[in-house]
mmCIF file of C-alpha atoms and ligand atoms in Angstrom:
data_model
loop_
_atom_site.group_PDB
_atom_site.id
_atom_site.type_symbol
_atom_site.label_atom_id
_atom_site.label_comp_id
_atom_site.label_asym_id
_atom_site.label_seq_id
_atom_site.Cartn_x
_atom_site.Cartn_y
_atom_site.Cartn_z
ATOM 1 C CA MET A 254 129.021 147.794 152.939
ATOM 2 C CA THR A 255 131.155 148.696 148.740
ATOM 3 C CA GLU A 256 132.021 152.189 148.320
ATOM 4 C CA THR A 257 129.072 153.911 145.497
ATOM 5 C CA LYS A 258 131.709 154.661 142.676
ATOM 6 C CA GLN A 259 129.791 156.337 140.385
ATOM 7 C CA ILE A 260 125.883 157.872 140.536
ATOM 8 C CA THR A 261 123.898 158.862 138.064
ATOM 9 C CA LEU A 262 121.218 161.287 138.119
ATOM 10 C CA HIS A 263 118.979 163.001 135.528
ATOM 11 C CA ARG A 264 120.858 165.919 134.695
ATOM 12 C CA PRO A 265 120.309 168.845 137.707
ATOM 13 C CA ASP A 266 119.752 172.310 137.777
ATOM 14 C CA ASP A 267 120.645 175.249 138.993
ATOM 15 C CA TRP A 268 118.321 176.927 140.380
ATOM 16 C CA HIS A 269 120.246 180.325 140.819
ATOM 17 C CA VAL A 270 123.593 181.720 139.036
ATOM 18 C CA HIS A 271 124.677 184.205 138.502
ATOM 19 C CA LEU A 272 126.166 184.567 134.452
ATOM 20 C CA ARG A 273 127.450 188.279 134.326
ATOM 21 C CA ASP A 274 127.361 189.473 130.780
ATOM 22 C CA GLY A 275 129.676 190.514 127.857
ATOM 23 C CA GLN A 276 133.259 189.009 128.692
ATOM 24 C CA MET A 277 133.442 187.710 132.287
ATOM 25 C CA MET A 278 129.567 185.689 130.774
ATOM 26 C CA GLN A 279 131.907 183.867 128.093
ATOM 27 C CA ALA A 280 134.599 182.660 130.526
ATOM 28 C CA VAL A 281 131.549 181.558 133.392
ATOM 29 C CA LEU A 282 129.219 180.359 130.430
ATOM 30 C CA PRO A 283 130.526 176.464 130.138
ATOM 31 C CA PHE A 284 131.093 176.625 133.230
ATOM 32 C CA THR A 285 127.513 175.902 134.667
ATOM 33 C CA ALA A 286 126.105 174.053 130.671
ATOM 34 C CA LYS A 287 128.072 171.964 131.218
ATOM 35 C CA GLN A 288 127.116 170.661 134.666
ATOM 36 C CA PHE A 289 123.362 172.202 134.069
ATOM 37 C CA GLY A 290 120.124 171.869 131.940
ATOM 38 C CA ARG A 291 118.713 175.026 133.004
ATOM 39 C CA ALA A 292 119.144 177.286 135.292
ATOM 40 C CA ILE A 293 117.270 180.056 137.438
ATOM 41 C CA VAL A 294 119.623 183.556 135.980
ATOM 42 C CA MET A 295 120.039 186.322 138.679
ATOM 43 C CA PRO A 296 118.963 189.747 137.383
ATOM 44 C CA ASN A 297 121.362 191.742 139.433
ATOM 45 C CA LEU A 298 123.106 192.774 136.176
ATOM 46 C CA ALA A 299 125.247 196.488 137.018
ATOM 47 C CA ASP A 300 122.392 197.910 134.984
ATOM 48 C CA PRO A 301 119.831 194.903 136.335
ATOM 49 C CA VAL A 302 116.956 192.823 133.913
ATOM 50 C CA ALA A 303 113.502 194.480 135.026
ATOM 51 C CA THR A 304 111.510 194.160 132.113
ATOM 52 C CA SER A 305 110.330 191.636 129.769
ATOM 53 C CA GLN A 306 112.628 193.596 126.881
ATOM 54 C CA GLN A 307 115.781 193.307 129.291
ATOM 55 C CA ALA A 308 115.262 189.775 129.916
ATOM 56 C CA VAL A 309 114.010 189.048 125.885
ATOM 57 C CA ALA A 310 117.700 190.523 125.354
ATOM 58 C CA TYR A 311 120.102 189.481 127.841
ATOM 59 C CA ARG A 312 118.563 185.680 126.631
ATOM 60 C CA GLU A 313 119.367 186.516 123.786
ATOM 61 C CA ARG A 314 123.010 187.629 124.853
ATOM 62 C CA ILE A 315 122.839 184.206 126.859
ATOM 63 C CA TYR A 316 122.235 181.957 123.754
ATOM 64 C CA ALA A 317 124.965 183.848 121.745
ATOM 65 C CA THR A 318 127.111 183.365 124.576
ATOM 66 C CA LEU A 319 126.705 179.094 124.757
ATOM 67 C CA PRO A 320 129.906 176.938 122.858
ATOM 68 C CA GLU A 321 128.547 175.612 120.139
ATOM 69 C CA GLY A 322 126.493 172.151 120.577
ATOM 70 C CA VAL A 323 125.536 172.258 124.536
ATOM 71 C CA LYS A 324 122.281 172.211 125.119
ATOM 72 C CA PHE A 325 121.448 174.478 128.026
ATOM 73 C CA GLU A 326 118.170 176.412 129.132
ATOM 74 C CA PRO A 327 118.128 180.305 130.635
ATOM 75 C CA LEU A 328 115.239 180.584 132.723
ATOM 76 C CA MET A 329 115.077 184.567 133.149
ATOM 77 C CA THR A 330 114.261 186.398 135.910
ATOM 78 C CA ALA A 331 112.675 190.192 136.968
ATOM 79 C CA TYR A 332 114.785 191.937 139.367
ATOM 80 C CA LEU A 333 111.998 194.470 141.211
ATOM 81 C CA THR A 334 112.096 197.650 141.956
ATOM 82 C CA ASP A 335 110.210 200.493 143.629
ATOM 83 C CA ASN A 336 108.950 201.175 140.696
ATOM 84 C CA THR A 337 107.813 197.493 138.959
ATOM 85 C CA ASP A 338 105.559 197.652 136.172
ATOM 86 C CA ALA A 339 102.817 194.273 137.591
ATOM 87 C CA LYS A 340 101.331 194.609 133.628
ATOM 88 C CA ASP A 341 104.660 194.087 131.881
ATOM 89 C CA LEU A 342 105.633 191.248 134.894
ATOM 90 C CA ALA A 343 102.554 189.516 133.867
ATOM 91 C CA ALA A 344 102.437 189.679 130.071
ATOM 92 C CA GLY A 345 106.358 188.155 130.608
ATOM 93 C CA PHE A 346 105.474 185.685 132.218
ATOM 94 C CA LYS A 347 103.095 184.408 130.440
ATOM 95 C CA HIS A 348 104.853 185.111 127.794
ATOM 96 C CA GLY A 349 107.574 182.926 129.183
ATOM 97 C CA VAL A 350 110.224 185.062 129.305
ATOM 98 C CA PHE A 351 110.358 185.345 132.863
ATOM 99 C CA CYS A 352 110.189 181.979 134.996
ATOM 100 C CA ALA A 353 109.826 184.148 138.657
ATOM 101 C CA ALA A 354 110.914 187.758 140.148
ATOM 102 C CA LYS A 355 113.358 187.983 142.698
ATOM 103 C CA LEU A 356 113.222 190.647 145.744
ATOM 104 C CA TYR A 357 116.701 192.344 146.659
ATOM 105 C CA PRO A 358 115.934 194.328 149.393
ATOM 106 C CA ALA A 359 117.734 198.161 148.397
ATOM 107 C CA GLY A 360 121.600 197.665 149.095
ATOM 108 C CA ALA A 361 121.432 194.312 150.204
ATOM 109 C CA THR A 362 123.981 192.658 148.496
ATOM 110 C CA THR A 363 125.470 193.835 144.584
ATOM 111 C CA ASN A 364 124.202 195.797 141.945
ATOM 112 C CA SER A 365 120.938 195.836 144.710
ATOM 113 C CA ALA A 366 121.201 199.163 145.175
ATOM 114 C CA SER A 367 117.913 199.268 142.429
ATOM 115 C CA GLY A 368 116.330 197.424 144.635
ATOM 116 C CA VAL A 369 113.213 197.488 146.520
ATOM 117 C CA THR A 370 112.905 199.925 149.405
ATOM 118 C CA ASP A 371 110.134 198.851 150.965
ATOM 119 C CA ILE A 372 108.056 195.597 150.449
ATOM 120 C CA GLU A 373 104.889 197.619 151.292
ATOM 121 C CA LYS A 374 105.891 198.748 147.971
ATOM 122 C CA LEU A 375 105.383 195.932 146.176
ATOM 123 C CA SER A 376 101.894 195.406 147.961
ATOM 124 C CA ALA A 377 100.193 195.306 144.651
ATOM 125 C CA VAL A 378 102.998 193.934 142.454
ATOM 126 C CA LEU A 379 102.803 190.363 144.906
ATOM 127 C CA GLU A 380 99.617 189.971 144.525
ATOM 128 C CA CYS A 381 99.614 190.327 140.778
ATOM 129 C CA MET A 382 102.219 187.531 140.469
ATOM 130 C CA GLU A 383 100.520 185.017 143.648
ATOM 131 C CA ASP A 384 97.190 185.764 141.187
ATOM 132 C CA ILE A 385 99.775 183.765 138.413
ATOM 133 C CA GLY A 386 101.453 182.008 139.871
ATOM 134 C CA MET A 387 104.483 183.481 139.425
ATOM 135 C CA PRO A 388 107.452 182.456 142.017
ATOM 136 C CA LEU A 389 109.033 185.548 144.012
ATOM 137 C CA LEU A 390 113.013 184.759 144.605
ATOM 138 C CA VAL A 391 113.891 185.964 148.024
ATOM 139 C CA HIS A 392 116.756 187.625 148.749
ATOM 140 C CA GLY A 393 116.457 186.925 153.215
ATOM 141 C CA GLU A 394 118.305 189.755 154.672
ATOM 142 C CA VAL A 395 117.836 193.228 156.259
ATOM 143 C CA THR A 396 120.043 195.942 155.301
ATOM 144 C CA ASP A 397 119.210 198.328 158.501
ATOM 145 C CA PRO A 398 123.115 198.962 159.075
ATOM 146 C CA ASP A 399 122.017 198.382 163.599
ATOM 147 C CA ILE A 400 121.161 194.870 162.906
ATOM 148 C CA ASP A 401 124.525 192.707 162.789
ATOM 149 C CA LEU A 402 126.047 191.115 159.779
ATOM 150 C CA PHE A 403 125.490 187.560 161.692
ATOM 151 C CA ASP A 404 122.377 188.466 162.712
ATOM 152 C CA ARG A 405 120.407 189.242 158.855
ATOM 153 C CA GLU A 406 119.088 186.510 157.657
ATOM 154 C CA HIS A 407 117.123 185.771 161.344
ATOM 155 C CA VAL A 408 116.357 189.089 161.626
ATOM 156 C CA PHE A 409 114.467 188.660 158.174
ATOM 157 C CA ILE A 410 112.435 186.040 158.762
ATOM 158 C CA ASP A 411 110.268 188.245 161.633
ATOM 159 C CA ARG A 412 110.277 190.917 160.222
ATOM 160 C CA VAL A 413 109.815 190.879 156.352
ATOM 161 C CA MET A 414 108.727 186.725 155.577
ATOM 162 C CA LYS A 415 106.490 185.893 157.935
ATOM 163 C CA PRO A 416 104.244 188.426 157.447
ATOM 164 C CA THR A 417 104.331 188.893 153.528
ATOM 165 C CA LEU A 418 103.382 185.410 153.399
ATOM 166 C CA ASN A 419 101.015 185.990 155.336
ATOM 167 C CA ARG A 420 99.944 189.049 153.217
ATOM 168 C CA HIS A 421 99.620 186.697 150.400
ATOM 169 C CA GLN A 422 98.385 183.345 151.042
ATOM 170 C CA GLY A 423 99.194 181.737 147.982
ATOM 171 C CA LEU A 424 102.811 183.018 147.117
ATOM 172 C CA LYS A 425 104.987 180.483 146.456
ATOM 173 C CA VAL A 426 108.510 181.630 147.716
ATOM 174 C CA VAL A 427 111.788 180.258 147.171
ATOM 175 C CA PHE A 428 113.945 181.688 150.867
ATOM 176 C CA GLU A 429 117.486 181.877 148.560
ATOM 177 C CA HIS A 430 121.001 180.549 149.112
ATOM 178 C CA ILE A 431 119.934 179.824 153.387
ATOM 179 C CA THR A 432 122.330 180.018 155.270
ATOM 180 C CA THR A 433 120.550 179.688 159.331
ATOM 181 C CA SER A 434 118.710 177.169 160.930
ATOM 182 C CA ALA A 435 116.327 179.284 161.441
ATOM 183 C CA ALA A 436 116.170 179.554 158.123
ATOM 184 C CA VAL A 437 115.812 176.142 157.818
ATOM 185 C CA ASP A 438 113.252 175.874 161.126
ATOM 186 C CA PHE A 439 111.591 178.503 159.160
ATOM 187 C CA VAL A 440 110.979 176.920 155.589
ATOM 188 C CA ARG A 441 109.902 173.609 156.875
ATOM 189 C CA SER A 442 107.290 174.844 158.974
ATOM 190 C CA GLN A 443 105.725 177.126 155.583
ATOM 191 C CA GLY A 444 105.103 173.472 153.830
ATOM 192 C CA PRO A 445 105.651 172.727 150.195
ATOM 193 C CA ARG A 446 104.277 176.802 148.390
ATOM 194 C CA ILE A 447 107.932 177.278 149.990
ATOM 195 C CA GLY A 448 111.057 176.923 148.918
ATOM 196 C CA ALA A 449 114.798 177.431 149.958
ATOM 197 C CA THR A 450 118.208 177.286 147.081
ATOM 198 C CA ILE A 451 121.241 176.122 149.865
ATOM 199 C CA THR A 452 124.880 176.605 148.266
ATOM 200 C CA ALA A 453 128.284 174.039 148.090
ATOM 201 C CA HIS A 454 129.411 176.560 150.080
ATOM 202 C CA HIS A 455 127.137 177.182 152.778
ATOM 203 C CA LEU A 456 127.477 172.499 152.778
ATOM 204 C CA MET A 457 131.517 173.717 153.050
ATOM 205 C CA ILE A 458 132.659 176.783 155.140
ATOM 206 C CA ASN A 459 131.549 178.713 157.980
ATOM 207 C CA ARG A 460 132.154 181.656 159.274
ATOM 208 C CA THR A 461 135.912 180.772 160.919
ATOM 209 C CA ASP A 462 136.738 179.368 157.702
ATOM 210 C CA ILE A 463 136.283 182.756 156.384
ATOM 211 C CA PHE A 464 139.223 184.060 159.280
ATOM 212 C CA LYS A 465 141.370 180.600 158.889
ATOM 213 C CA GLY A 466 144.955 181.682 158.996
ATOM 214 C CA GLY A 467 144.016 185.123 158.032
ATOM 215 C CA ILE A 468 141.282 187.023 155.949
ATOM 216 C CA ARG A 469 140.024 184.822 153.583
ATOM 217 C CA PRO A 470 137.969 187.145 150.907
ATOM 218 C CA HIS A 471 137.458 184.615 148.486
ATOM 219 C CA LEU A 472 135.374 182.891 151.146
ATOM 220 C CA TYR A 473 132.905 186.356 151.310
ATOM 221 C CA CYS A 474 129.028 186.200 149.811
ATOM 222 C CA LEU A 475 126.113 187.556 151.200
ATOM 223 C CA PRO A 476 124.628 185.572 152.842
ATOM 224 C CA VAL A 477 127.643 185.728 154.988
ATOM 225 C CA ALA A 478 128.423 182.588 156.167
ATOM 226 C CA LYS A 479 127.285 181.256 159.788
ATOM 227 C CA ARG A 480 128.184 179.184 163.432
ATOM 228 C CA GLU A 481 129.402 175.680 162.530
ATOM 229 C CA GLN A 482 125.298 175.071 164.157
ATOM 230 C CA HIS A 483 123.818 176.702 161.132
ATOM 231 C CA ARG A 484 126.010 174.252 159.167
ATOM 232 C CA LEU A 485 125.483 171.297 160.024
ATOM 233 C CA ALA A 486 121.497 172.089 159.993
ATOM 234 C CA LEU A 487 121.870 173.032 155.853
ATOM 235 C CA ARG A 488 123.681 169.849 155.626
ATOM 236 C CA GLU A 489 121.280 167.920 157.416
ATOM 237 C CA ALA A 490 118.340 169.426 154.996
ATOM 238 C CA ALA A 491 120.206 168.865 152.073
ATOM 239 C CA THR A 492 120.636 165.596 152.830
ATOM 240 C CA SER A 493 116.756 164.913 153.837
ATOM 241 C CA GLY A 494 115.466 164.620 151.015
ATOM 242 C CA GLU A 495 112.680 166.664 150.953
ATOM 243 C CA SER A 496 110.997 168.329 148.225
ATOM 244 C CA GLN A 497 111.039 172.204 149.467
ATOM 245 C CA PHE A 498 115.391 172.184 149.511
ATOM 246 C CA PHE A 499 116.820 172.259 146.192
ATOM 247 C CA LEU A 500 120.105 173.050 144.274
ATOM 248 C CA GLY A 501 121.092 176.567 143.578
ATOM 249 C CA THR A 502 125.056 177.443 143.928
ATOM 250 C CA ASP A 503 124.608 180.843 143.607
ATOM 251 C CA THR A 504 128.195 180.814 141.693
ATOM 252 C CA ALA A 505 128.728 184.563 142.212
ATOM 253 C CA PRO A 506 132.225 185.185 140.090
ATOM 254 C CA HIS A 507 134.442 188.729 140.506
ATOM 255 C CA ALA A 508 137.385 189.705 139.209
ATOM 256 C CA ILE A 509 140.796 188.268 141.916
ATOM 257 C CA SER A 510 141.552 192.534 141.931
ATOM 258 C CA ALA A 511 138.109 193.532 142.899
ATOM 259 C CA LYS A 512 138.143 190.176 145.511
ATOM 260 C CA GLU A 513 141.651 191.359 146.866
ATOM 261 C CA ALA A 514 140.810 194.493 148.305
ATOM 262 C CA ALA A 515 141.093 197.136 150.527
ATOM 263 C CA CYS A 516 136.897 196.675 150.262
ATOM 264 C CA GLY A 517 135.929 193.588 148.667
ATOM 265 C CA CYS A 518 132.886 192.123 146.408
ATOM 266 C CA ALA A 519 130.840 189.333 147.927
ATOM 267 C CA GLY A 520 130.020 186.783 145.990
ATOM 268 C CA ILE A 521 131.214 182.676 146.047
ATOM 269 C CA PHE A 522 133.115 181.277 142.623
ATOM 270 C CA THR A 523 131.405 177.836 143.055
ATOM 271 C CA ALA A 524 130.077 177.048 138.619
ATOM 272 C CA PRO A 525 133.543 175.322 137.519
ATOM 273 C CA ALA A 526 133.122 172.383 140.049
ATOM 274 C CA ALA A 527 129.153 173.002 141.496
ATOM 275 C CA VAL A 528 128.046 169.079 141.077
ATOM 276 C CA GLU A 529 131.248 167.646 142.529
ATOM 277 C CA LEU A 530 131.642 169.797 145.360
ATOM 278 C CA TYR A 531 128.144 168.816 145.967
ATOM 279 C CA ALA A 532 128.644 164.815 145.349
ATOM 280 C CA GLN A 533 131.345 165.385 148.444
ATOM 281 C CA VAL A 534 128.595 167.114 150.422
ATOM 282 C CA PHE A 535 126.328 163.972 149.875
ATOM 283 C CA ASP A 536 128.859 161.460 150.067
ATOM 284 C CA GLU A 537 130.521 162.825 153.540
ATOM 285 C CA GLU A 538 127.358 163.248 154.906
ATOM 286 C CA HIS A 539 126.327 159.123 153.460
ATOM 287 C CA ALA A 540 123.297 160.248 151.656
ATOM 288 C CA LEU A 541 124.277 159.754 147.675
ATOM 289 C CA ASP A 542 121.147 158.471 147.960
ATOM 290 C CA LYS A 543 119.241 161.413 148.523
ATOM 291 C CA PHE A 544 121.215 163.672 146.559
ATOM 292 C CA GLU A 545 119.162 162.663 142.439
ATOM 293 C CA ALA A 546 116.078 164.466 144.408
ATOM 294 C CA PHE A 547 118.249 167.768 145.585
ATOM 295 C CA ALA A 548 119.882 168.819 143.040
ATOM 296 C CA SER A 549 117.600 166.992 139.606
ATOM 297 C CA LEU A 550 114.005 166.593 141.156
ATOM 298 C CA ASN A 551 112.932 168.798 144.398
ATOM 299 C CA GLY A 552 113.359 172.004 141.990
ATOM 300 C CA PRO A 553 111.860 171.300 139.098
ATOM 301 C CA LYS A 554 108.722 169.818 141.318
ATOM 302 C CA PHE A 555 108.372 173.231 143.206
ATOM 303 C CA TYR A 556 108.510 175.002 139.456
ATOM 304 C CA GLY A 557 106.672 173.171 138.165
ATOM 305 C CA LEU A 558 108.420 171.439 135.516
ATOM 306 C CA ALA A 559 110.108 168.343 134.616
ATOM 307 C CA PRO A 560 113.061 166.653 134.980
ATOM 308 C CA ASN A 561 115.251 166.897 132.375
ATOM 309 C CA ALA A 562 115.070 163.882 130.806
ATOM 310 C CA GLU A 563 118.881 163.215 130.430
ATOM 311 C CA THR A 564 121.084 162.205 132.841
ATOM 312 C CA ILE A 565 125.244 162.900 133.973
ATOM 313 C CA THR A 566 127.283 160.336 135.296
ATOM 314 C CA LEU A 567 129.742 161.442 138.481
ATOM 315 C CA ILE A 568 132.186 159.124 139.107
ATOM 316 C CA ARG A 569 134.724 158.740 142.511
ATOM 317 C CA GLU A 570 137.873 159.786 140.411
ATOM 318 C CA ALA A 571 140.822 162.069 142.476
ATOM 319 C CA TRP A 572 140.569 165.596 140.810
ATOM 320 C CA VAL A 573 141.888 168.833 140.963
ATOM 321 C CA VAL A 574 140.295 172.171 140.812
ATOM 322 C CA PRO A 575 142.094 174.951 138.034
ATOM 323 C CA ASP A 576 144.157 177.892 140.080
ATOM 324 C CA SER A 577 141.819 180.096 138.195
ATOM 325 C CA VAL A 578 140.051 180.818 135.007
ATOM 326 C CA ALA A 579 140.688 184.082 132.844
ATOM 327 C CA VAL A 580 138.468 185.997 131.570
ATOM 328 C CA GLY A 581 139.114 188.024 128.180
ATOM 329 C CA ASP A 582 139.968 191.436 128.928
ATOM 330 C CA GLY A 583 142.658 190.346 131.013
ATOM 331 C CA THR A 584 141.270 189.580 134.092
ATOM 332 C CA LEU A 585 141.193 187.056 136.640
ATOM 333 C CA VAL A 586 138.623 184.742 138.697
ATOM 334 C CA LEU A 587 139.093 182.029 140.914
ATOM 335 C CA PRO A 588 136.985 179.463 141.583
ATOM 336 C CA PHE A 589 136.390 177.907 144.898
ATOM 337 C CA LYS A 590 138.629 175.117 146.324
ATOM 338 C CA ALA A 591 141.319 176.670 143.419
ATOM 339 C CA GLY A 592 143.588 173.762 143.323
ATOM 340 C CA GLU A 593 142.287 171.374 145.782
ATOM 341 C CA THR A 594 141.624 168.078 144.678
ATOM 342 C CA LEU A 595 137.742 166.972 145.061
ATOM 343 C CA ASN A 596 136.545 162.997 144.732
ATOM 344 C CA TRP A 597 134.361 163.421 142.669
ATOM 345 C CA ARG A 598 134.449 163.534 139.065
ATOM 346 C CA LEU A 599 131.621 164.606 136.055
ATOM 347 C CA SER A 600 131.625 162.107 133.662
ATOM 348 C CA ASP A 601 132.680 163.989 130.111
HETATM 349 O O1 LIG B 864 127.675 186.860 147.882
HETATM 350 C C1 LIG B 864 127.081 187.362 146.355
HETATM 351 N N1 LIG B 864 127.326 187.352 145.487
HETATM 352 N N2 LIG B 864 125.825 187.227 146.624
HETATM 353 C C2 LIG B 864 124.365 188.329 146.702
HETATM 354 O O2 LIG B 864 123.606 187.833 146.751
HETATM 355 C C3 LIG B 864 124.937 188.465 145.639
HETATM 356 C C4 LIG B 864 126.180 187.706 144.159
HETATM 357 C C5 LIG B 864 126.574 188.727 143.042
HETATM 358 O O3 LIG B 864 126.030 189.166 142.184
HETATM 359 O O4 LIG B 864 127.606 188.858 142.852
HETATM 360 ZN ZN1 LIG B 865 122.755 185.339 144.282
#
């Protein structure tokens, strides 16, 4: 069999990204905007994006930060709280401000303190979202301190996801950054009203990698990577071509000083090589023919959007991921696979 030397596909979208704000956004946004046509922008800023007014202002800051001549569309999300105003949410959705709403169980992850304390409190909001066809994006981990960290996604399926889907039979849901074979099986069992994003890092590392030769803070994220059998299940799902699974990097930059600390932040910064990392996985799985579905077609289909009209080309060519990315305030961010060689490169 001859080796594929290059592939051309509809420009992909990133269905889960943390663009942050201010100087951090200035440093990281160009990487996402260079590769992706659109991105679902997470609302977990230090001051969460909870209202349509806040989303409009944040979207303006994103557009103002985009490098000259770069075409990129941020798709905004609402940060759900115990006090979310369903009317504001619905108006934001109707007027194209919000594309979806994000459920962070309170305390589950970075900047989730104002998240939802009990999903029951969201009943009216979810009913409204169901009525208007607004997707719910879910950080699927329980926050119960008695549940082992590595079991929190699996337990969430039974305790929260199933009852919520049962109660809201028409609600569209994205199970974000899935990390377990249980989540893969569950998503498949539910049919097309539920989708799932899969990150590049969860396709590449397992929980043992986080402790290889010592503790590796830059491989710590939430949900945390699981056992090898789960990584393999994610690879199988992503490369299956099935329309429920699509690309969402969950690129989550933190200053090196915040990662390499006694209590380091969760988040892996994959944006500098996102498309290339995924391409490598699909190549390793002999599934490059399924890459376009995962990266460029399944996501838009779920969200009821057309695929991007433009294309990108990836070339089989070695390049080295940058050692670090500088933020204007003098801090540095470390990319996933920093200093390592990848064998697919995005053509300019
Ligand atoms: O690892 C993570 N980092 N997981 C999340 O859910 C949030 C994210 C962040 O914002 O840093
Ligand atoms: Zn995230």
